[in-house]
PDB file of C-alpha atoms and ligand atoms in Angstrom:
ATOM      1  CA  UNK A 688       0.000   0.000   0.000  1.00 61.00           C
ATOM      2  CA  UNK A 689       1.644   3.397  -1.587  1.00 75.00           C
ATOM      3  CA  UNK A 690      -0.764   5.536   1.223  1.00 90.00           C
ATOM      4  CA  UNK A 691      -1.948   5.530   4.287  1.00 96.00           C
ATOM      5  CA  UNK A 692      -5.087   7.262   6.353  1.00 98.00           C
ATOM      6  CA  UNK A 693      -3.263   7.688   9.551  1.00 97.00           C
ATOM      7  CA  UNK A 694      -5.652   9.953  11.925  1.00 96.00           C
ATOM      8  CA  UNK A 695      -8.205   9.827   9.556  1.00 98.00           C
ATOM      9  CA  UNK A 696     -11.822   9.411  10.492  1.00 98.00           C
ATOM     10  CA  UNK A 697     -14.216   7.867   7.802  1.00 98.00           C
ATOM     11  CA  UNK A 698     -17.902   7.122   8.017  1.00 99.00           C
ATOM     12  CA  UNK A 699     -19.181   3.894   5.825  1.00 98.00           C
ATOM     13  CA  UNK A 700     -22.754   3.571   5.191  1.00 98.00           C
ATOM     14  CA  UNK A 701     -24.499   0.418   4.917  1.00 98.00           C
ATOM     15  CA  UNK A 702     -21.332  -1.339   6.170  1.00 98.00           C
ATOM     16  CA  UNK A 703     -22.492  -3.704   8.733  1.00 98.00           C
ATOM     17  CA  UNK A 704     -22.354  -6.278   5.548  1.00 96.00           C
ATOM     18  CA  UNK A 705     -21.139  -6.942   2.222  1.00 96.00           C
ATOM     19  CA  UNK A 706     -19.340  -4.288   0.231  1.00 97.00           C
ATOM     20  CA  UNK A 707     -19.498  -1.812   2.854  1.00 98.00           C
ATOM     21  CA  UNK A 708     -18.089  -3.580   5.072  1.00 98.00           C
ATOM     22  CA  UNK A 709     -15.095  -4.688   3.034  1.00 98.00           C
ATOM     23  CA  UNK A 710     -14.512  -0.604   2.363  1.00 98.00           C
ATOM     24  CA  UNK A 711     -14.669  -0.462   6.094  1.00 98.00           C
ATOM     25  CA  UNK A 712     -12.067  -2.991   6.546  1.00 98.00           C
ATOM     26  CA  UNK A 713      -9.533  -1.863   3.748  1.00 98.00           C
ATOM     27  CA  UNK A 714     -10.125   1.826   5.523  1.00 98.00           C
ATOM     28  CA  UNK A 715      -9.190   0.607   9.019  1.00 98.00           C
ATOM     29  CA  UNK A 716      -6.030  -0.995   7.711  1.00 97.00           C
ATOM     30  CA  UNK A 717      -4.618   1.920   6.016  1.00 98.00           C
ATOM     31  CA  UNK A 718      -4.960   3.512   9.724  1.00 98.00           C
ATOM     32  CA  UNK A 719      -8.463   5.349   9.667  1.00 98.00           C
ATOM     33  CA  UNK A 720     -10.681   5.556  12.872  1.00 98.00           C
ATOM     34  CA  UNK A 721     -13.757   4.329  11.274  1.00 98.00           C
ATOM     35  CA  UNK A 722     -17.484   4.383  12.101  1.00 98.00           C
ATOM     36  CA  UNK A 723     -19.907   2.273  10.800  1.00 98.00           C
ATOM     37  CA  UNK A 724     -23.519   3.444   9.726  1.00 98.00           C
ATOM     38  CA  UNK A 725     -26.319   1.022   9.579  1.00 98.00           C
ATOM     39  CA  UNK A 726     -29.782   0.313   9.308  1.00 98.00           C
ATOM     40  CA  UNK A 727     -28.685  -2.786  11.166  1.00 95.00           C
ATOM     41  CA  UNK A 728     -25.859  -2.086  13.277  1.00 96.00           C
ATOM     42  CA  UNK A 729     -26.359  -5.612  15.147  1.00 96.00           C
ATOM     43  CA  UNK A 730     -25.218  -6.691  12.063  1.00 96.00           C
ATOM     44  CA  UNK A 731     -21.729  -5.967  12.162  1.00 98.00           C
ATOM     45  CA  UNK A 732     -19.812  -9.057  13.700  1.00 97.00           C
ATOM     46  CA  UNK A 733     -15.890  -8.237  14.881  1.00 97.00           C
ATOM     47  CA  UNK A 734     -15.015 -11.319  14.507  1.00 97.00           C
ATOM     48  CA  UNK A 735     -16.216 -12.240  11.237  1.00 96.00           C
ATOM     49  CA  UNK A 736     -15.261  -8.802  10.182  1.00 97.00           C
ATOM     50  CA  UNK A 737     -11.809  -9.091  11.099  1.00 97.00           C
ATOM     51  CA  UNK A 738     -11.255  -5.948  12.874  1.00 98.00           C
ATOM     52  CA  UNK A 739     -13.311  -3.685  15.686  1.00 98.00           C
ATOM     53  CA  UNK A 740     -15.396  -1.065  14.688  1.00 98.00           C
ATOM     54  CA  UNK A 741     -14.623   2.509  16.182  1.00 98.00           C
ATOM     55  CA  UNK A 742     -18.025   3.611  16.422  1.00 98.00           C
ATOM     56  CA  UNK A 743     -21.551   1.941  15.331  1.00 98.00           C
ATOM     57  CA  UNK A 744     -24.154   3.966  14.640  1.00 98.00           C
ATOM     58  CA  UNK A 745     -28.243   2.848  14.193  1.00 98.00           C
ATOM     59  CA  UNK A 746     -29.257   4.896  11.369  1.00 98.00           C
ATOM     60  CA  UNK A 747     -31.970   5.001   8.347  1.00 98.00           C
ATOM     61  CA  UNK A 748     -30.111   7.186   5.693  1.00 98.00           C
ATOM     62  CA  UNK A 749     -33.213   7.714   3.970  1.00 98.00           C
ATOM     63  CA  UNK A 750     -33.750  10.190   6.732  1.00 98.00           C
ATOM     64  CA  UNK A 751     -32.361  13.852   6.963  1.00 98.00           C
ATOM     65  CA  UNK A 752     -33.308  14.244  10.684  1.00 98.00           C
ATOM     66  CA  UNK A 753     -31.528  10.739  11.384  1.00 98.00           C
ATOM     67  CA  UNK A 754     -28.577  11.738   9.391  1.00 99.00           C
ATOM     68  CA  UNK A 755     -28.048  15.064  11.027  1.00 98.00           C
ATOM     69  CA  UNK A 756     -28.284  13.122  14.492  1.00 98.00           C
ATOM     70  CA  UNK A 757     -25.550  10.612  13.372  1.00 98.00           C
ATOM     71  CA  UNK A 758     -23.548  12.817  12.179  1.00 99.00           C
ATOM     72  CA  UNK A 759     -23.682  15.131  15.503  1.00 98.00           C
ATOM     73  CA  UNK A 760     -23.373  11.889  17.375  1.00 98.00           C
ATOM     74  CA  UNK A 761     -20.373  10.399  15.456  1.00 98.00           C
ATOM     75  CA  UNK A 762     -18.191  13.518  15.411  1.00 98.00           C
ATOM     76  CA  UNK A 763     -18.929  13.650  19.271  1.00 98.00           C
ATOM     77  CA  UNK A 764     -17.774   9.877  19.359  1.00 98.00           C
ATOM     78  CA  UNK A 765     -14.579  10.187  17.172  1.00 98.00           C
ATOM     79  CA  UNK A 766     -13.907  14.095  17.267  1.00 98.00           C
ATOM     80  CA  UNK A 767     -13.920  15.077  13.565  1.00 98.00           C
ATOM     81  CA  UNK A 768     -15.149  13.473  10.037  1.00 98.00           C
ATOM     82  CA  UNK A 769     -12.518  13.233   7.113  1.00 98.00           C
ATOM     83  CA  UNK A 770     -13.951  11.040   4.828  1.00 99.00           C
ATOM     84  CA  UNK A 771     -17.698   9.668   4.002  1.00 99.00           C
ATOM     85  CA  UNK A 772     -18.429   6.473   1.740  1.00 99.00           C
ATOM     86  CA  UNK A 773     -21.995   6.831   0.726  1.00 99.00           C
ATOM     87  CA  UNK A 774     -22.482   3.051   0.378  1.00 98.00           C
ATOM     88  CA  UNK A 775     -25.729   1.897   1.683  1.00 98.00           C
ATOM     89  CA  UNK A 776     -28.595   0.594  -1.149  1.00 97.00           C
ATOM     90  CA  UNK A 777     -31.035  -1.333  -1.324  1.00 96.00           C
ATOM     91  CA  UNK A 778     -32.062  -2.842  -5.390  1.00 94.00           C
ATOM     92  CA  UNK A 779     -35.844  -2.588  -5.285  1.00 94.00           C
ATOM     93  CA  UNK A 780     -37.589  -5.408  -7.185  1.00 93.00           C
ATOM     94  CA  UNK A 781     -37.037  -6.290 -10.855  1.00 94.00           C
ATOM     95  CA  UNK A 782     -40.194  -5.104 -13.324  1.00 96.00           C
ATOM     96  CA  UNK A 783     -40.651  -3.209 -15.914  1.00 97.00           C
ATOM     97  CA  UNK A 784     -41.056   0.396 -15.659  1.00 98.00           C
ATOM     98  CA  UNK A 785     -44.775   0.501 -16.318  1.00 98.00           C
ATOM     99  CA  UNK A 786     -45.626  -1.941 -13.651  1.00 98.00           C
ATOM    100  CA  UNK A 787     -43.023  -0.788 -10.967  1.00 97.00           C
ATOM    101  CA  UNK A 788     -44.529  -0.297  -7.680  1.00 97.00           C
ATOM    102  CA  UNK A 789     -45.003   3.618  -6.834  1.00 98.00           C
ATOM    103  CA  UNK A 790     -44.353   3.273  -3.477  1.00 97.00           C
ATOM    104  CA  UNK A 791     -41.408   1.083  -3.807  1.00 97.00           C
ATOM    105  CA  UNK A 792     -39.735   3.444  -6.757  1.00 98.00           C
ATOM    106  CA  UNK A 793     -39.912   6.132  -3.963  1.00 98.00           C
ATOM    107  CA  UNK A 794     -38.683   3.757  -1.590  1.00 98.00           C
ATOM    108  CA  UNK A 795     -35.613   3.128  -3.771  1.00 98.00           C
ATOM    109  CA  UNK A 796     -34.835   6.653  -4.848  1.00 98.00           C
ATOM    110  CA  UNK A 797     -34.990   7.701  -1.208  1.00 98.00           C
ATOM    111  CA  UNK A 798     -31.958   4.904  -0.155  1.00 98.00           C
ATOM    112  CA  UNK A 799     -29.973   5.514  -3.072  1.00 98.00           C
ATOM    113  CA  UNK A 800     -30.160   8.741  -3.977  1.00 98.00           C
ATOM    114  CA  UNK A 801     -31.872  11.182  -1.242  1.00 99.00           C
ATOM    115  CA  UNK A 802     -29.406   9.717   1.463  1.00 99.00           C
ATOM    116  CA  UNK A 803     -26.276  10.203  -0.626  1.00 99.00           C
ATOM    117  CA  UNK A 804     -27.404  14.182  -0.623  1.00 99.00           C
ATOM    118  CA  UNK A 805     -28.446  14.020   2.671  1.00 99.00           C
ATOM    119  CA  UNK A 806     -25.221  12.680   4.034  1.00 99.00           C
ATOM    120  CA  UNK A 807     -23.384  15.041   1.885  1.00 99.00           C
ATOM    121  CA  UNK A 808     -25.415  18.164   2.803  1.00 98.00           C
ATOM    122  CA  UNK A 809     -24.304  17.349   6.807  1.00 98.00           C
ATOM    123  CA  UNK A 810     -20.763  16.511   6.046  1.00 99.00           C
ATOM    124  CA  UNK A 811     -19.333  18.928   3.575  1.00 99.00           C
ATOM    125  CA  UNK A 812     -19.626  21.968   5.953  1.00 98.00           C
ATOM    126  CA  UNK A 813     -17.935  20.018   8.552  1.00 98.00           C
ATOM    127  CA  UNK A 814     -15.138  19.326   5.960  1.00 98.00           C
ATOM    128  CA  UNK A 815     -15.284  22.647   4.509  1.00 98.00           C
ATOM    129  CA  UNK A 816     -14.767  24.059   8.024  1.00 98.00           C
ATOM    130  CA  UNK A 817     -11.406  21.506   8.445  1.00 97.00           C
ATOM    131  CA  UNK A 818      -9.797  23.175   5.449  1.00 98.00           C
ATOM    132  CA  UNK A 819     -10.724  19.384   3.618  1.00 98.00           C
ATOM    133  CA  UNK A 820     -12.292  15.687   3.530  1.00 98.00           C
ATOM    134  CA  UNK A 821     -13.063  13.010   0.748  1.00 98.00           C
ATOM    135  CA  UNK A 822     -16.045  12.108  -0.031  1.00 99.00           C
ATOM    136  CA  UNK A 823     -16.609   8.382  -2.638  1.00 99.00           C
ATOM    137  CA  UNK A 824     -20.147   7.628  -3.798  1.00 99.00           C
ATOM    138  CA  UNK A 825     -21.102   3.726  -4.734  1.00 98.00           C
ATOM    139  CA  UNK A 826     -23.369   3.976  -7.834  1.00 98.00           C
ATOM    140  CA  UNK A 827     -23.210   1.081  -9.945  1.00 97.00           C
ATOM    141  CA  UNK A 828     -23.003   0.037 -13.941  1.00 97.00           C
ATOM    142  CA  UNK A 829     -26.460  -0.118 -14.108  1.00 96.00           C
ATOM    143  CA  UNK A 830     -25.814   3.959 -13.406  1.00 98.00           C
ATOM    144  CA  UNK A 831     -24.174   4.739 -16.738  1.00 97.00           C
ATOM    145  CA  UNK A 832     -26.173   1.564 -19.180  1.00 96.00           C
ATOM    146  CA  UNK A 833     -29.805   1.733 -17.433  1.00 97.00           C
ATOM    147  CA  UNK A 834     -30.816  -1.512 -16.700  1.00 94.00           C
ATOM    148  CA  UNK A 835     -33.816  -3.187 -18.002  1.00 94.00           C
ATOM    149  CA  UNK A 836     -36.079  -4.325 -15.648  1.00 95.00           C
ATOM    150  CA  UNK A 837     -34.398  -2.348 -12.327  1.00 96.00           C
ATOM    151  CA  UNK A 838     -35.370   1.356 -13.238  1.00 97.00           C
ATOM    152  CA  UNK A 839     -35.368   3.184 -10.391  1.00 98.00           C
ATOM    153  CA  UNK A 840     -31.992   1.355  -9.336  1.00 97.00           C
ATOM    154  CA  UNK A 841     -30.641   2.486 -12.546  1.00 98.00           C
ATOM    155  CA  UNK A 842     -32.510   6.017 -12.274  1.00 98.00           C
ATOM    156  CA  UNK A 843     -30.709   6.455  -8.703  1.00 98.00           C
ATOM    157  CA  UNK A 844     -27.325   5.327  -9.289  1.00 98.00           C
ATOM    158  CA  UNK A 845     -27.801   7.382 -12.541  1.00 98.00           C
ATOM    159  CA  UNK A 846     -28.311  10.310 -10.259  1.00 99.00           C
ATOM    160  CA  UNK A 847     -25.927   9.493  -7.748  1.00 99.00           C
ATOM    161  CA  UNK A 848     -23.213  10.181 -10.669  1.00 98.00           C
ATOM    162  CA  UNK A 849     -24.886  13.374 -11.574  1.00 98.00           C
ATOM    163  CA  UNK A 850     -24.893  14.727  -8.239  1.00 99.00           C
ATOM    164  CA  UNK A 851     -21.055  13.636  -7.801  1.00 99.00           C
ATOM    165  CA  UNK A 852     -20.193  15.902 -10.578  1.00 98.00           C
ATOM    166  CA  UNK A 853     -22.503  18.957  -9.244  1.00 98.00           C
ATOM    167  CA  UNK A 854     -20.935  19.069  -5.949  1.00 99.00           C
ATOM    168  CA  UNK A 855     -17.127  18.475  -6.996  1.00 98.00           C
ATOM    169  CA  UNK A 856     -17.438  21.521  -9.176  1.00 98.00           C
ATOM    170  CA  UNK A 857     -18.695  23.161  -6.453  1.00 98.00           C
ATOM    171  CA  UNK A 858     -16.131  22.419  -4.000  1.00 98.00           C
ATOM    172  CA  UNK A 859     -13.550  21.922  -6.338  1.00 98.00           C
ATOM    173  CA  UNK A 860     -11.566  24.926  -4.433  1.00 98.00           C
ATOM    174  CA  UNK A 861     -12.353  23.835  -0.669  1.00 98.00           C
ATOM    175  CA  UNK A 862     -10.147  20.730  -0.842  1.00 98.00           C
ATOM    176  CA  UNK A 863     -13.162  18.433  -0.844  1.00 98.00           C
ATOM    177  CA  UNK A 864     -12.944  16.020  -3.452  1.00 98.00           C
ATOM    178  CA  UNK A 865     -16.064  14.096  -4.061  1.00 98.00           C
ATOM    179  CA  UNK A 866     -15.839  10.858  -6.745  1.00 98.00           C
ATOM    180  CA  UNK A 867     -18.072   7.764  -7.711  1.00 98.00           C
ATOM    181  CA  UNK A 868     -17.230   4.221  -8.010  1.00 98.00           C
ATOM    182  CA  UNK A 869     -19.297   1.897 -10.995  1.00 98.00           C
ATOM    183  CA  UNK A 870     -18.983  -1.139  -9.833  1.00 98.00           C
ATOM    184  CA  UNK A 871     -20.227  -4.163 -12.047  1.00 96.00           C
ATOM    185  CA  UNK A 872     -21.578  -7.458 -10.165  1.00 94.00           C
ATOM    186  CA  UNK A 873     -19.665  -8.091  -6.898  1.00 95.00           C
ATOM    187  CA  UNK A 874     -19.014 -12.146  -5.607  1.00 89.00           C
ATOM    188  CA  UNK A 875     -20.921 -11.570  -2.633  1.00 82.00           C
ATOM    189  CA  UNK A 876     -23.464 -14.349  -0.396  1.00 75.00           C
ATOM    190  CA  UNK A 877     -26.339 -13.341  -2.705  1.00 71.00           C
ATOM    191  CA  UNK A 878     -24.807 -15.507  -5.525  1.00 74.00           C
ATOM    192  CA  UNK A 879     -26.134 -18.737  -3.430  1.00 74.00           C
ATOM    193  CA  UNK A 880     -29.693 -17.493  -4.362  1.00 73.00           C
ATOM    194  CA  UNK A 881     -28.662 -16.860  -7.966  1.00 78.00           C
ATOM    195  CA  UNK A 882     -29.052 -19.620 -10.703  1.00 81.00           C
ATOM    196  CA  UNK A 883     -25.840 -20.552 -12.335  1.00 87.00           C
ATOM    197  CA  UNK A 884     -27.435 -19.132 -15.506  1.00 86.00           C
ATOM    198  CA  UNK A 885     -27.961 -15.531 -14.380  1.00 80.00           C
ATOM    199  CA  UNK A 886     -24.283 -15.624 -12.617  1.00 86.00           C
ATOM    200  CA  UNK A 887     -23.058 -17.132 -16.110  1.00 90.00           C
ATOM    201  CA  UNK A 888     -24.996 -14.547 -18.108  1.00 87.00           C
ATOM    202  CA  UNK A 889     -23.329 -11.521 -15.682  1.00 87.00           C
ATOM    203  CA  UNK A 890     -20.029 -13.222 -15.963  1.00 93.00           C
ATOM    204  CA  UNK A 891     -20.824 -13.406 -19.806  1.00 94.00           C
ATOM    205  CA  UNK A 892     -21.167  -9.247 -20.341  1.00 94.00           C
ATOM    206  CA  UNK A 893     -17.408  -9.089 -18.660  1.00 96.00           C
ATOM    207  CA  UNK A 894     -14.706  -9.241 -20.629  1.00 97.00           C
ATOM    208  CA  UNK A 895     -12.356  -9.989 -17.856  1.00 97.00           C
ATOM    209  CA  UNK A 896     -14.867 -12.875 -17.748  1.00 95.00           C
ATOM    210  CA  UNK A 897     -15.050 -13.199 -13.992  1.00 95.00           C
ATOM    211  CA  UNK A 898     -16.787 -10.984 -11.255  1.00 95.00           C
ATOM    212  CA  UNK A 899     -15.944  -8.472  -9.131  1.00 97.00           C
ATOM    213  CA  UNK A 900     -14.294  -9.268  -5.397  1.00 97.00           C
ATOM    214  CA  UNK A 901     -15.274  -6.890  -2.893  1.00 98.00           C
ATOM    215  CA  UNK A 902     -11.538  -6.585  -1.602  1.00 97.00           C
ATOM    216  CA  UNK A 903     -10.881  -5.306  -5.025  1.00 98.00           C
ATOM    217  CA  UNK A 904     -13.524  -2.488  -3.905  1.00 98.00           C
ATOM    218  CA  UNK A 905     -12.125  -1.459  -0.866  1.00 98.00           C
ATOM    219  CA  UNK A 906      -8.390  -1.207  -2.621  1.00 98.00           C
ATOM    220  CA  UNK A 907      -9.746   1.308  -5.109  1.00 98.00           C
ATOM    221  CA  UNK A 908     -12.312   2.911  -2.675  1.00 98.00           C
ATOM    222  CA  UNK A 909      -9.059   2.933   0.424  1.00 98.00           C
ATOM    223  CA  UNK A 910      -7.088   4.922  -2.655  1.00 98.00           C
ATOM    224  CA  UNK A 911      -9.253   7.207  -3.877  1.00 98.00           C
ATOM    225  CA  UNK A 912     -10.019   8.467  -0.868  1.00 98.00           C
ATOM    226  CA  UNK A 913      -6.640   8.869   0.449  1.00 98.00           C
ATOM    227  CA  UNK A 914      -4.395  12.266  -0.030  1.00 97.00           C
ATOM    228  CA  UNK A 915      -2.607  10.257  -2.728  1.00 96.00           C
ATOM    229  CA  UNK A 916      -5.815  11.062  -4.869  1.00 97.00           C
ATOM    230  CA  UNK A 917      -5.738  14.874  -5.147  1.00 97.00           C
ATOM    231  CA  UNK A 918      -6.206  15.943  -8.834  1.00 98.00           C
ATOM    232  CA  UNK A 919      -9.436  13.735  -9.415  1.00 98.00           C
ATOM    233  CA  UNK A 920     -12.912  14.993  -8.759  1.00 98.00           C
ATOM    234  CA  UNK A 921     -16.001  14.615  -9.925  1.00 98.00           C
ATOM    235  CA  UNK A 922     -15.291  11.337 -11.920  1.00 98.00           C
ATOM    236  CA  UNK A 923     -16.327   7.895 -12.143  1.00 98.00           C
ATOM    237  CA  UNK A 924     -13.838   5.175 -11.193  1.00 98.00           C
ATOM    238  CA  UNK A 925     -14.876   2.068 -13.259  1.00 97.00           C
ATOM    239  CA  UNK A 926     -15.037  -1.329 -11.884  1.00 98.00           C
ATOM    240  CA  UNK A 927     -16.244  -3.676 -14.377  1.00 97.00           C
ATOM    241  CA  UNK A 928     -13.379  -5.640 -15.582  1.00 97.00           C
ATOM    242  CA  UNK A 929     -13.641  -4.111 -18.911  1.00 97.00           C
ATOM    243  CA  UNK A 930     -17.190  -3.959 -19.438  1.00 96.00           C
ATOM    244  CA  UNK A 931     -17.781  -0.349 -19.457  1.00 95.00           C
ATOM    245  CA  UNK A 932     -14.966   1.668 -20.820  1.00 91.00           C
ATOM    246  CA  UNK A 933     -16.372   5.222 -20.650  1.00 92.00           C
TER     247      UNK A 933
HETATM  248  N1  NAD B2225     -23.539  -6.267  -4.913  1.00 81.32           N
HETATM  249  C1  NAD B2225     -23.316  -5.822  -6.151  1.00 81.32           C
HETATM  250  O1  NAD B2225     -23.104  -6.599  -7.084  1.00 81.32           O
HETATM  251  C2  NAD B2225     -23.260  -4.323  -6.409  1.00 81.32           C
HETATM  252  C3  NAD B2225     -22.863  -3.856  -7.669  1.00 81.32           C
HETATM  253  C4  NAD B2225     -22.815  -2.471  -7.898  1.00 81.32           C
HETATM  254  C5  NAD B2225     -23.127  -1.597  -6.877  1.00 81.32           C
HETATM  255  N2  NAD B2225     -23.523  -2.085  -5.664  1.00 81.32           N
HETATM  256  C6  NAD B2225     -23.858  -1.107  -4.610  1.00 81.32           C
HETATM  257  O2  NAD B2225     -22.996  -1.330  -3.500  1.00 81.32           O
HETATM  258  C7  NAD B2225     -23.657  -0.928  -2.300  1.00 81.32           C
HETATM  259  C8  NAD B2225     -23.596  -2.064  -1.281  1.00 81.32           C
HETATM  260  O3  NAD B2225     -24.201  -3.211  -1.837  1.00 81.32           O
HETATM  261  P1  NAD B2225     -24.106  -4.660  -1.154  1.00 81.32           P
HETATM  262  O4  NAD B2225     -24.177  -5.652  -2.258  1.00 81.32           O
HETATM  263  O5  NAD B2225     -22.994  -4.725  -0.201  1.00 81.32           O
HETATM  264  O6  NAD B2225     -25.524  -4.690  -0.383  1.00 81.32           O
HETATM  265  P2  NAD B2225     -25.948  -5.406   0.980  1.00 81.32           P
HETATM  266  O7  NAD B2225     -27.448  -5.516   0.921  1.00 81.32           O
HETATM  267  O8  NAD B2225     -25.146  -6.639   1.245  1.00 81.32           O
HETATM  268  O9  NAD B2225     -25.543  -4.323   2.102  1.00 81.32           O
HETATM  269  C9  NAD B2225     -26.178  -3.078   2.155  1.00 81.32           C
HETATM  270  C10 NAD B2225     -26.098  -2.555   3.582  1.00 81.32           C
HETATM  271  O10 NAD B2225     -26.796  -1.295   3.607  1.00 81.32           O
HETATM  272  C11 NAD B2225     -27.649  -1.264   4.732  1.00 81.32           C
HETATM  273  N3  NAD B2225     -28.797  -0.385   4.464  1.00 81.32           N
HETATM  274  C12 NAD B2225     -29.814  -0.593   3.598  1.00 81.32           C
HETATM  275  N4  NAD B2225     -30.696   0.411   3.678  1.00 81.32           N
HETATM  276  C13 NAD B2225     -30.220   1.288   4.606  1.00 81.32           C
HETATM  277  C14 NAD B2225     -30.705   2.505   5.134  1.00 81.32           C
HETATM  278  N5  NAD B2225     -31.864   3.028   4.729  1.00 81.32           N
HETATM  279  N6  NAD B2225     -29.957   3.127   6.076  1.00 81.32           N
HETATM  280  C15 NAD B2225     -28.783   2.608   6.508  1.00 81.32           C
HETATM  281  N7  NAD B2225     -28.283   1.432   6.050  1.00 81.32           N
HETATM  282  C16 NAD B2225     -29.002   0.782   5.108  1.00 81.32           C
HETATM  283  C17 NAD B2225     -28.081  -2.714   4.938  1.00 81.32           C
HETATM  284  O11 NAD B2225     -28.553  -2.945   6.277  1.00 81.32           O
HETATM  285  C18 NAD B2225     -26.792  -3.465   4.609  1.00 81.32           C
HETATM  286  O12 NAD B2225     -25.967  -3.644   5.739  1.00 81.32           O
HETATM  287  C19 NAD B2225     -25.065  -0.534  -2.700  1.00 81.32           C
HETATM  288  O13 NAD B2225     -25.144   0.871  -2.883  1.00 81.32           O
HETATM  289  C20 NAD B2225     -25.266  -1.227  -4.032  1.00 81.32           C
HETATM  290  O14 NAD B2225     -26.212  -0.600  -4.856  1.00 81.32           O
HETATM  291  C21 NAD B2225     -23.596  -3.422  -5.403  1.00 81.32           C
END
């Protein structure tokens, strides 16, 4: 590792489990204090995880008056916030666009998208004030190709990108640098409830003709958010073995 985090604080959404949590862990190795957000804190397992959390925090994301509190909270727990992965999601179900649930679609745009501006809108003055911080976004392929069948997914991550590029112009001169991973289909426990056709067919659209590994998301993630990364912003970091090359 060419960087390190050392006195760092970063908050991780979502990362009692899965992806998340693997961001968490790379984070805590290159030396960051890190807290970990979560619907379901109770979740998180130090043992299985590998490594203690510095600070759990119960929270819906989908929530500005939750985020503000855990953000409040948090900085009173660990002193300061220098970095934020925006990680949590949830997919929604799969449908076509002119049957998809209402309620869900708002459900869905509300964990994907509302809670990456709402933990952005209580963190960047905080960083702003520290003279800097890093802030990574997880959108997803299905972001930049639209997805049949998962709309709002691919409307929200779609947005999620957008946003990314509002706010790093905006803070382009604070010394907040704001970026998006794309991330194609990670190897994760959800597989076991996949048919070996729809893993084949995923594995099919990637050239590198394997899937992702969520430790090769929290070496990109651990980088990008490091000092070492500080004349990117705004941009989409691609992690689909080749699939998408824009
Ligand atoms: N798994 C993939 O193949 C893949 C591919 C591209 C992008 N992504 C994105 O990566 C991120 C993580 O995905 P994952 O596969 O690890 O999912 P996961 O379901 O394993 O974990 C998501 C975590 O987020 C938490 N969460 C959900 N809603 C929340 C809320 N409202 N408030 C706080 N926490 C909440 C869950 O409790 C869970 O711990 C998501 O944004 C997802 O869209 C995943």
């Amino acid at each position: 590792m060419n960087h390190t985090l050392d006195g760092q604080v970063a908050i991780v959404t979502g990362a009692a489990r899965g992806i998340g949590l693997g961001i968490a862990r790379e984070l805590k190795s290159a030396g960051a204090r890190v807290a970990i957000w979560d619907l379901d804190v109770k979740e998180f397992d130090a043992k299985l995880a590998g490594f203690e959390a510095d600070h759990l925090q119960a929270v819906d994301v989908s929530s500005y008056e939750a985020v503000e509190r855990a953000f409040a909270t948090t900085v009173d727990a660990l002193g300061h916030a220098d970095i934020l992965v925006n990680n949590a999601g949830i997919n929604g179900p799969v449908a076509p666009s002119w049957e998809y649930p209402v309620a869900t679609w708002q459900r869905v745009l509300a964990v994907d998208l509302n809670s990456v501006f709402y933990c952005c809108r209580v963190a960047i003055p905080h960083m702003r004030a520290r003279g800097g911080g890093r802030i990574l976004n997880v959108a997803s392929i299905a972001g930049k190709e639209g997805v049949q069948y998962i709309s709002a997914y691919s409307a929200a991550k779609g947005g999620v990108i957008a946003f990314t590029k509002s706010a790093a112009k905006e803070l382009a001169r604070d010394n907040v640098l704001i970026n998006c991973i794309a991330p194609a289909m990670v190897e994760t426990e959800l597989m076991k409830e996949m048919s070996e056709a729809h893993i084949d067919a995923s594995k099919a659209k990637i050239p590198m003709g394997r899937l992702l590994q969520i430790e090769e998301v929290g070496r990109m993630v651990s980088w990008i958010v490091s000092p070492a990364c500080s004349f990117t912003t705004g941009f989409t970091f691609d992690l689909t073995g080749g699939r998408a090359t824009y």
